Short mmCIF file of C-alpha atoms and ligand atoms in Angstrom, two decimals:
data_model
loop_
_atom_site.label_atom_id
_atom_site.label_comp_id
_atom_site.label_asym_id
_atom_site.label_seq_id
_atom_site.Cartn_x
_atom_site.Cartn_y
_atom_site.Cartn_z
CA MET A 1 22.29 144.25 93.67
CA THR A 2 20.88 147.02 91.55
CA ASN A 3 18.43 149.47 93.03
CA HIS A 4 15.53 150.60 90.82
CA LEU A 5 14.69 154.06 92.05
CA TRP A 6 11.15 153.77 90.69
CA MET A 7 10.38 150.79 92.94
CA GLN A 8 8.00 151.92 95.67
CA GLU A 9 6.33 149.79 98.39
CA ASP A 10 3.71 148.40 96.05
CA HIS A 11 6.30 147.35 93.47
CA HIS A 12 8.33 145.58 96.15
CA ALA A 13 5.19 143.83 97.44
CA PHE A 14 4.36 142.80 93.82
CA ALA A 15 7.90 141.48 93.36
CA ASP A 16 7.56 139.46 96.57
CA THR A 17 4.38 137.93 95.29
CA VAL A 18 5.91 137.04 91.95
CA ARG A 19 9.08 135.64 93.58
CA ARG A 20 7.02 133.48 95.92
CA PHE A 21 4.84 132.28 93.08
CA LEU A 22 7.85 131.31 91.00
CA ASP A 23 9.52 129.61 93.98
CA GLU A 24 6.50 127.52 94.66
CA GLU A 25 5.03 126.88 91.32
CA PHE A 26 7.95 127.08 88.86
CA GLN A 27 11.12 125.98 90.57
CA PRO A 28 9.96 122.46 91.58
CA ASN A 29 9.01 121.80 87.95
CA ARG A 30 11.78 123.55 86.03
CA ASP A 31 13.64 120.35 85.02
CA GLN A 32 10.54 118.45 84.02
CA TRP A 33 9.20 121.31 81.92
CA LYS A 34 12.61 121.57 80.24
CA LYS A 35 12.27 117.87 79.23
CA ASP A 36 8.66 118.53 78.14
CA GLY A 37 9.65 121.59 76.13
CA LEU A 38 6.60 123.36 77.47
CA VAL A 39 5.23 125.20 80.45
CA PRO A 40 1.70 123.72 81.05
CA LYS A 41 -1.53 125.67 80.89
CA ASP A 42 -2.22 125.08 84.51
CA PHE A 43 0.76 127.29 85.39
CA TRP A 44 -0.57 130.12 83.19
CA LYS A 45 -3.94 129.89 85.04
CA LYS A 46 -2.21 130.14 88.43
CA ALA A 47 -0.24 133.12 87.26
CA GLY A 48 -3.50 134.64 86.02
CA GLU A 49 -5.25 133.96 89.38
CA ILE A 50 -2.71 136.04 91.34
CA GLY A 51 -2.71 138.95 88.90
CA ILE A 52 0.60 138.50 87.14
CA LEU A 53 -0.79 138.12 83.62
CA GLY A 54 -3.25 141.00 83.87
CA ALA A 55 -1.19 143.50 85.92
CA THR A 56 -1.39 146.14 83.12
CA ILE A 57 -4.77 145.09 81.64
CA PRO A 58 -7.50 147.58 82.49
CA GLU A 59 -9.60 146.66 85.48
CA GLU A 60 -12.84 146.69 83.54
CA HIS A 61 -11.37 143.90 81.42
CA GLY A 62 -10.26 141.61 84.23
CA GLY A 63 -6.83 143.06 84.95
CA LEU A 64 -5.24 145.14 87.70
CA GLY A 65 -4.91 148.32 85.71
CA LEU A 66 -1.37 148.97 86.89
CA SER A 67 1.53 150.65 85.09
CA ARG A 68 4.10 148.80 82.99
CA HIS A 69 6.50 148.96 85.92
CA PHE A 70 4.63 146.02 87.34
CA ASP A 71 5.23 143.95 84.21
CA ALA A 72 8.90 144.96 84.39
CA VAL A 73 8.93 143.56 87.91
CA THR A 74 7.72 140.22 86.57
CA PHE A 75 10.19 140.11 83.73
CA LEU A 76 13.04 140.82 86.13
CA GLU A 77 11.90 138.19 88.67
CA GLN A 78 11.48 135.56 85.95
CA ALA A 79 14.92 136.27 84.59
CA LYS A 80 16.47 136.35 88.04
CA ILE A 81 15.65 132.76 88.58
CA GLY A 82 17.32 132.01 85.24
CA ASP A 83 14.22 131.25 83.11
CA SER A 84 13.35 132.58 79.70
CA GLY A 85 11.22 129.55 78.69
CA TRP A 86 7.86 130.59 80.07
CA GLY A 87 6.49 132.71 77.25
CA PHE A 88 5.01 135.48 79.34
CA SER A 89 6.74 138.16 77.36
CA VAL A 90 5.02 137.33 74.14
CA HIS A 91 1.67 136.83 75.92
CA ASN A 92 2.16 140.32 77.49
CA ILE A 93 3.02 141.95 74.17
CA ALA A 94 -0.17 140.44 72.69
CA THR A 95 -2.29 141.95 75.49
CA HIS A 96 -0.73 145.29 74.90
CA TYR A 97 -1.61 145.18 71.22
CA ILE A 98 -5.22 144.48 72.10
CA THR A 99 -5.33 147.05 74.91
CA ALA A 100 -3.82 149.76 72.60
CA PHE A 101 -5.60 149.09 69.36
CA ALA A 102 -8.80 146.98 69.78
CA THR A 103 -12.26 148.30 69.77
CA GLU A 104 -14.17 148.22 73.11
CA GLN A 105 -16.05 145.12 71.95
CA GLN A 106 -12.84 143.38 71.02
CA LYS A 107 -11.22 144.31 74.34
CA ALA A 108 -14.24 142.91 76.24
CA LYS A 109 -14.09 139.71 74.20
CA TRP A 110 -10.40 138.88 74.47
CA LEU A 111 -8.74 140.64 77.42
CA PRO A 112 -10.45 138.90 80.38
CA ALA A 113 -9.32 135.48 79.15
CA LEU A 114 -5.76 136.74 78.62
CA ALA A 115 -5.66 138.19 82.10
CA SER A 116 -6.97 134.99 83.73
CA GLY A 117 -4.65 132.68 81.76
CA GLU A 118 -7.65 130.86 80.25
CA LYS A 119 -6.16 131.83 76.95
CA VAL A 120 -2.44 131.84 76.13
CA ALA A 121 -1.36 134.25 73.33
CA ALA A 122 1.29 134.18 70.66
CA ILE A 123 2.48 136.69 68.02
CA ALA A 124 3.02 135.36 64.55
CA MET A 125 5.14 137.56 62.39
CA THR A 126 8.08 135.53 61.16
CA GLU A 127 7.72 133.24 58.12
CA PRO A 128 10.14 130.67 56.62
CA GLY A 129 11.09 133.16 54.00
CA THR A 130 11.10 136.42 55.94
CA GLY A 131 12.04 137.59 59.42
CA SER A 132 13.71 140.94 59.55
CA ASP A 133 11.93 142.21 56.47
CA LEU A 134 8.39 142.21 57.85
CA GLN A 135 6.90 144.13 54.88
CA ALA A 136 7.66 141.05 52.78
CA VAL A 137 5.27 138.73 54.66
CA LYS A 138 3.48 136.35 52.32
CA THR A 139 0.65 135.18 54.57
CA THR A 140 -2.65 136.64 53.34
CA ALA A 141 -5.99 137.40 54.91
CA LEU A 142 -8.42 138.13 52.12
CA LYS A 143 -12.01 139.26 52.49
CA ASP A 144 -14.75 136.82 51.51
CA GLY A 145 -18.21 137.87 52.63
CA ASN A 146 -18.17 138.36 56.41
CA GLU A 147 -14.90 136.53 56.84
CA TYR A 148 -11.16 136.64 56.17
CA VAL A 149 -9.65 133.70 54.51
CA ILE A 150 -6.09 133.13 55.69
CA ASN A 151 -3.37 131.22 53.92
CA GLY A 152 0.33 131.03 54.78
CA SER A 153 2.86 129.68 57.21
CA LYS A 154 4.70 131.04 60.16
CA THR A 155 7.83 129.80 61.96
CA PHE A 156 9.73 130.25 65.23
CA ILE A 157 6.54 131.20 67.03
CA THR A 158 6.85 131.38 70.78
CA ASN A 159 3.89 129.77 72.59
CA GLY A 160 2.99 128.51 69.10
CA GLY A 161 1.88 125.01 70.08
CA SER A 162 -0.16 126.08 73.09
CA ALA A 163 -1.60 129.40 71.93
CA ASP A 164 -5.35 129.87 72.05
CA LEU A 165 -5.13 133.34 70.57
CA ILE A 166 -2.66 134.45 67.96
CA VAL A 167 -1.97 138.03 66.82
CA LEU A 168 -1.29 137.27 63.17
CA VAL A 169 0.68 139.49 60.85
CA ALA A 170 -0.94 139.10 57.41
CA LYS A 171 -1.40 140.99 54.18
CA THR A 172 -4.92 142.13 53.62
CA ASP A 173 -3.60 143.82 50.44
CA PRO A 174 -0.85 141.50 49.02
CA LYS A 175 0.15 144.05 46.38
CA ALA A 176 1.14 146.71 48.94
CA ALA A 177 4.23 146.56 51.21
CA GLY A 178 3.86 147.94 54.70
CA ARG A 179 0.48 149.50 54.00
CA GLY A 180 -0.91 146.06 53.07
CA VAL A 181 -0.17 144.60 56.51
CA SER A 182 -2.92 144.08 59.08
CA LEU A 183 -3.10 142.31 62.36
CA ILE A 184 -5.74 139.59 62.63
CA ILE A 185 -6.75 137.86 65.84
CA VAL A 186 -6.96 134.10 65.32
CA GLU A 187 -8.61 131.97 67.99
CA THR A 188 -7.27 128.46 67.48
CA GLU A 189 -9.77 126.26 69.17
CA ASP A 190 -11.34 123.81 66.70
CA LEU A 191 -10.30 126.08 63.88
CA GLU A 192 -10.51 124.32 60.54
CA GLY A 193 -7.42 124.67 58.32
CA PHE A 194 -5.16 125.71 61.21
CA SER A 195 -2.43 123.38 62.29
CA VAL A 196 0.67 123.39 64.54
CA GLY A 197 3.66 121.97 62.72
CA ARG A 198 6.99 120.94 64.36
CA ARG A 199 7.78 121.97 67.85
CA LEU A 200 11.26 123.27 67.19
CA GLU A 201 14.34 121.92 68.81
CA LYS A 202 16.55 124.72 70.07
CA MET A 203 20.06 125.33 71.41
CA GLY A 204 18.58 126.87 74.58
CA MET A 205 15.21 128.07 75.95
CA LYS A 206 14.31 124.45 76.29
CA ARG A 207 11.06 125.12 78.21
CA ASN A 208 9.84 127.38 75.53
CA ASP A 209 7.21 126.07 73.15
CA THR A 210 8.45 127.39 69.78
CA ALA A 211 6.55 126.09 66.83
CA GLU A 212 5.71 126.27 63.13
CA LEU A 213 2.17 127.30 62.26
CA SER A 214 0.18 126.60 59.11
CA PHE A 215 -2.98 128.32 57.84
CA GLN A 216 -4.90 126.73 54.93
CA ASP A 217 -8.06 128.45 53.99
CA VAL A 218 -8.63 129.35 57.65
CA ARG A 219 -11.83 131.46 58.08
CA VAL A 220 -12.18 134.08 60.83
CA PRO A 221 -14.87 136.79 61.10
CA LEU A 222 -14.02 140.27 59.69
CA THR A 223 -14.47 141.50 63.30
CA ASN A 224 -11.23 139.74 64.12
CA LEU A 225 -9.24 142.55 62.38
CA LEU A 226 -7.49 144.35 65.22
CA GLY A 227 -9.00 147.81 65.31
CA THR A 228 -11.33 149.08 62.65
CA ASP A 229 -9.18 149.68 59.53
CA GLU A 230 -7.12 147.40 57.35
CA GLY A 231 -3.55 148.31 56.55
CA GLN A 232 -2.77 149.53 60.11
CA GLY A 233 -0.70 146.46 61.05
CA PHE A 234 2.73 147.94 60.36
CA TYR A 235 1.86 151.13 62.26
CA GLN A 236 0.50 149.07 65.13
CA LEU A 237 3.69 146.90 65.26
CA MET A 238 5.90 150.04 65.21
CA LYS A 239 4.00 151.68 68.03
CA GLN A 240 4.43 148.66 70.32
CA LEU A 241 8.08 147.94 69.44
CA PRO A 242 9.69 150.19 72.16
CA TRP A 243 7.81 148.22 74.83
CA GLU A 244 8.81 144.86 73.28
CA ARG A 245 12.40 145.96 73.31
CA LEU A 246 12.33 147.11 76.93
CA ILE A 247 10.92 143.70 77.86
CA LEU A 248 13.96 142.14 76.30
CA ALA A 249 16.19 144.63 78.02
CA TYR A 250 14.66 143.88 81.46
CA SER A 251 14.97 140.15 80.77
CA ALA A 252 18.68 140.67 79.83
CA LEU A 253 19.25 142.70 83.01
CA GLY A 254 17.57 140.04 85.23
CA ALA A 255 19.47 137.14 83.57
CA SER A 256 22.80 139.08 84.03
CA GLN A 257 22.04 139.43 87.70
CA CYS A 258 21.20 135.84 87.91
CA ALA A 259 24.56 134.92 86.30
CA LEU A 260 26.42 137.08 88.78
CA GLU A 261 24.63 135.57 91.79
CA THR A 262 25.11 131.96 90.80
CA THR A 263 28.81 132.64 89.92
CA LEU A 264 29.45 134.37 93.25
CA ALA A 265 28.03 131.31 95.00
CA TYR A 266 30.31 129.04 92.95
CA VAL A 267 33.58 130.98 93.25
CA ARG A 268 33.15 131.29 97.01
CA GLU A 269 33.04 127.49 97.33
CA ARG A 270 35.36 126.14 94.72
CA LYS A 271 39.07 125.98 95.55
CA ALA A 272 42.20 125.84 93.43
CA PHE A 273 45.90 126.12 94.44
CA GLY A 274 44.67 126.10 98.07
CA LYS A 275 42.54 129.25 97.65
CA ARG A 276 38.95 130.03 96.83
CA ILE A 277 38.46 130.86 93.11
CA MET A 278 37.04 134.15 94.47
CA ASP A 279 40.43 135.09 95.97
CA PHE A 280 42.24 135.24 92.58
CA GLN A 281 42.60 138.80 91.48
CA ASN A 282 41.40 137.84 87.97
CA THR A 283 38.12 136.55 89.46
CA ARG A 284 37.65 139.66 91.54
CA PHE A 285 38.30 141.97 88.62
CA LYS A 286 36.10 139.94 86.25
CA LEU A 287 33.26 140.10 88.88
CA ALA A 288 33.83 143.78 89.44
CA GLU A 289 33.46 144.36 85.68
CA VAL A 290 30.36 142.27 85.51
CA ALA A 291 28.74 144.07 88.51
CA THR A 292 29.56 147.54 86.98
CA LYS A 293 28.08 146.46 83.56
CA ILE A 294 24.97 145.42 85.35
CA GLU A 295 24.65 148.64 87.30
CA VAL A 296 25.08 150.75 84.14
CA LEU A 297 22.63 148.62 82.19
CA SER A 298 20.04 148.91 85.00
CA ALA A 299 20.29 152.72 85.01
CA PHE A 300 19.89 153.03 81.26
CA VAL A 301 16.96 150.58 81.11
CA ASP A 302 15.23 152.32 83.98
CA GLN A 303 15.70 155.64 82.18
CA CYS A 304 14.10 154.12 79.08
CA LEU A 305 11.11 152.88 81.15
CA ALA A 306 10.60 156.33 82.64
CA GLU A 307 10.63 157.80 79.15
CA LEU A 308 8.20 155.12 77.91
CA ASP A 309 5.87 155.99 80.74
CA ALA A 310 6.15 159.68 79.87
CA GLY A 311 5.48 158.88 76.19
CA THR A 312 8.87 160.16 75.12
CA LEU A 313 10.84 157.01 74.43
CA THR A 314 12.02 157.12 70.80
CA ALA A 315 12.27 154.06 68.61
CA GLU A 316 16.04 154.53 68.30
CA LYS A 317 16.59 154.74 72.02
CA ALA A 318 14.46 151.58 72.54
CA ALA A 319 16.65 149.94 69.82
CA MET A 320 19.78 151.01 71.81
CA ALA A 321 18.35 149.37 74.89
CA LYS A 322 17.65 146.14 73.06
CA TRP A 323 21.09 145.69 71.45
CA TRP A 324 23.08 146.99 74.30
CA SER A 325 21.38 145.04 77.02
CA THR A 326 21.46 141.74 75.12
CA ASP A 327 25.16 142.28 74.19
CA VAL A 328 25.95 142.96 77.88
CA GLN A 329 23.99 139.84 78.83
CA CYS A 330 25.95 137.61 76.50
CA ASP A 331 29.28 139.09 77.66
CA VAL A 332 28.29 138.67 81.28
CA VAL A 333 27.16 135.02 81.03
CA ASP A 334 30.27 134.21 79.00
CA GLU A 335 32.63 135.70 81.71
CA CYS A 336 30.63 134.01 84.47
CA LEU A 337 30.68 130.64 82.71
CA GLN A 338 34.45 130.94 82.36
CA LEU A 339 34.81 131.34 86.17
CA HIS A 340 32.98 127.99 86.57
CA GLY A 341 35.70 126.13 84.64
CA GLY A 342 34.54 122.80 83.20
CA TYR A 343 31.49 122.75 85.52
CA GLY A 344 30.15 125.73 83.65
CA TYR A 345 29.82 123.63 80.54
CA MET A 346 27.70 120.98 82.31
CA SER A 347 23.99 121.21 81.80
CA GLU A 348 23.27 120.67 85.46
CA TYR A 349 24.79 124.05 86.29
CA LEU A 350 22.48 127.03 85.92
CA ILE A 351 25.21 129.06 84.21
CA SER A 352 25.14 126.69 81.36
CA GLU A 353 21.39 127.18 80.84
CA LEU A 354 21.86 130.97 81.17
CA TYR A 355 24.56 130.76 78.46
CA THR A 356 22.47 128.85 75.88
CA ASP A 357 19.41 130.89 76.61
CA ALA A 358 21.23 134.22 76.17
CA ARG A 359 22.31 133.82 72.64
CA VAL A 360 18.92 134.18 70.98
CA GLN A 361 18.36 137.52 72.70
CA LYS A 362 20.58 139.12 70.05
CA ILE A 363 18.41 137.61 67.36
CA TYR A 364 14.72 137.81 68.14
CA GLY A 365 12.69 140.98 68.75
CA GLY A 366 14.54 142.48 65.79
CA THR A 367 18.14 141.43 65.29
CA ASN A 368 20.91 143.58 66.86
CA GLU A 369 21.98 144.45 63.36
CA ILE A 370 18.55 145.82 62.57
CA MET A 371 18.71 147.74 65.89
CA LYS A 372 21.91 149.35 64.78
CA GLU A 373 20.46 150.17 61.36
CA LEU A 374 17.60 151.99 63.13
CA ILE A 375 19.95 153.94 65.34
CA ALA A 376 22.20 154.81 62.45
CA ARG A 377 19.32 156.12 60.45
CA SER A 378 18.32 158.39 63.29
CA ILE A 379 21.80 159.89 63.60
CA ASP A 380 22.48 160.14 59.79
CA VAL A 381 20.31 163.16 59.25
CA ASP A 382 21.57 166.45 57.74
C1 FAD B 1 13.63 131.12 69.88
C2 FAD B 1 13.01 132.09 69.00
C3 FAD B 1 11.76 132.62 69.30
C4 FAD B 1 11.10 133.46 68.37
N1 FAD B 1 9.83 133.88 68.65
C5 FAD B 1 9.15 134.55 67.69
C6 FAD B 1 7.80 134.86 67.86
O1 FAD B 1 7.19 134.61 68.89
N2 FAD B 1 7.05 135.48 66.86
C7 FAD B 1 7.71 135.81 65.69
O2 FAD B 1 7.09 136.31 64.81
N3 FAD B 1 9.04 135.55 65.50
C8 FAD B 1 9.72 134.93 66.45
N4 FAD B 1 11.11 134.63 66.31
C9 FAD B 1 11.68 135.01 65.01
C10 FAD B 1 12.74 136.11 65.09
O3 FAD B 1 12.07 137.31 65.48
C11 FAD B 1 13.50 136.16 63.86
O4 FAD B 1 14.34 135.03 63.85
C12 FAD B 1 14.35 137.46 63.70
O5 FAD B 1 13.52 138.58 63.50
C13 FAD B 1 15.33 137.35 62.50
O6 FAD B 1 14.68 136.93 61.36
P1 FAD B 1 15.30 135.77 60.54
O7 FAD B 1 15.55 134.65 61.42
O8 FAD B 1 14.45 135.57 59.29
O9 FAD B 1 16.71 136.31 60.00
P2 FAD B 1 17.04 137.18 58.75
O10 FAD B 1 16.08 138.31 58.59
O11 FAD B 1 17.10 136.20 57.57
O12 FAD B 1 18.52 137.67 58.99
C14 FAD B 1 19.71 136.92 58.81
C15 FAD B 1 20.85 137.80 59.21
O13 FAD B 1 20.91 138.95 58.34
C16 FAD B 1 20.89 140.12 59.03
N5 FAD B 1 20.14 141.16 58.34
C17 FAD B 1 18.90 140.99 57.75
N6 FAD B 1 18.56 142.25 57.25
C18 FAD B 1 19.58 143.11 57.47
C19 FAD B 1 19.78 144.47 57.20
N7 FAD B 1 18.84 145.24 56.59
N8 FAD B 1 20.97 145.05 57.58
C20 FAD B 1 21.88 144.31 58.25
N9 FAD B 1 21.72 142.99 58.55
C21 FAD B 1 20.58 142.43 58.19
C22 FAD B 1 20.26 139.77 60.36
O14 FAD B 1 20.65 140.71 61.40
C23 FAD B 1 20.78 138.38 60.60
O15 FAD B 1 22.13 138.50 61.19
C24 FAD B 1 11.75 133.81 67.16
C25 FAD B 1 13.04 133.32 66.88
C26 FAD B 1 13.62 132.51 67.75
C27 FAD B 1 14.97 131.90 67.41
#
């Protein structure tokens, strides 16, 4: 298994804690939560209690004040048990927006509840009419006295049905493109005009609560603008994107490792033509290829994390990590499923869940085509 050179004693200890927590609190419930289409709030609170949710939130705001490496540990451990349904990634991204851009008052108001799991967060960018082209969002947040009045609808929102706090992408100046975008924090409890629409049925990620959201003359105080100035939303989104892309890359890495592990266990047991499936040269070569891809991916993603930590990770390199890792993940799970034969297609086998969960990784967080567009722009300079 891959060796992350940055992992010191405290990272290993944290990984042990996360692994134990997932074994005890997640694994016994994984099938039920798949049927429910939801990971319950109670689980979030337990994750908060042991410090998982607030690992990188500053100590003065209820977190542990650790580096992003500790979040990476959690994303790896979650993916290594073959789950991508628990929407911690989105919750984590929301906390990073607040940590990076909120005023001290706003941090004190929102971060402690996000660290403890009292509040679950979502990020609402995508709309029925626009996904990749974020500058074209139609949702508006217009000033009226001391409040913003919000109108619009969002779709495909992870944690959408259970979110207590939403980082909403809206136009505070509908006539402007990127410069008209602001991030508004919406607290959903008893909020008039806010409603959750359909909980969306998906090909995979069955435990994930993905929903449509509607805002009809929703009023929030002007102090819910993230930061102090309107029109900063696009800049704020761009600044956080490298981290979001690395989260997806670590999830892709962990899921690929999980696929390899579960496949090794299967091919060592299953026999055909009087031999273990493992003993066919094709199986050994396929697994050798998969193991190599995972090692190479791990080295690249770790390098990106080191650069992020040093403040030197470029947007285009983060985009490379996103498209490459998710492409590798989809290849790996496909090869691993093939080695399971017909059993790989059966829902009761973990590889089948890994396969259907993997596909969306090439789509959300910026599609892989958009990633390639960003990379191409960076190399197409005179
Ligand atoms: C399970 C799931 C969870 C999600 N969670 C969230 C969430 O929590 N919050 C949120 O805001 N959104 C979320 N999304 C939305 C996701 O980010 C969008 O689906 C994604 O950004 C693509 O947008 P779109 O679906 O509108 O596709 P479109 O933008 O309509 O793209 C359609 C196709 O055209 C291609 N394309 C578009 N523009 C270009 C271009 N310039 N050059 C080349 N090709 C292009 C795309 O790559 C794609 O192949 C989620 C989606 C899913 C499926």
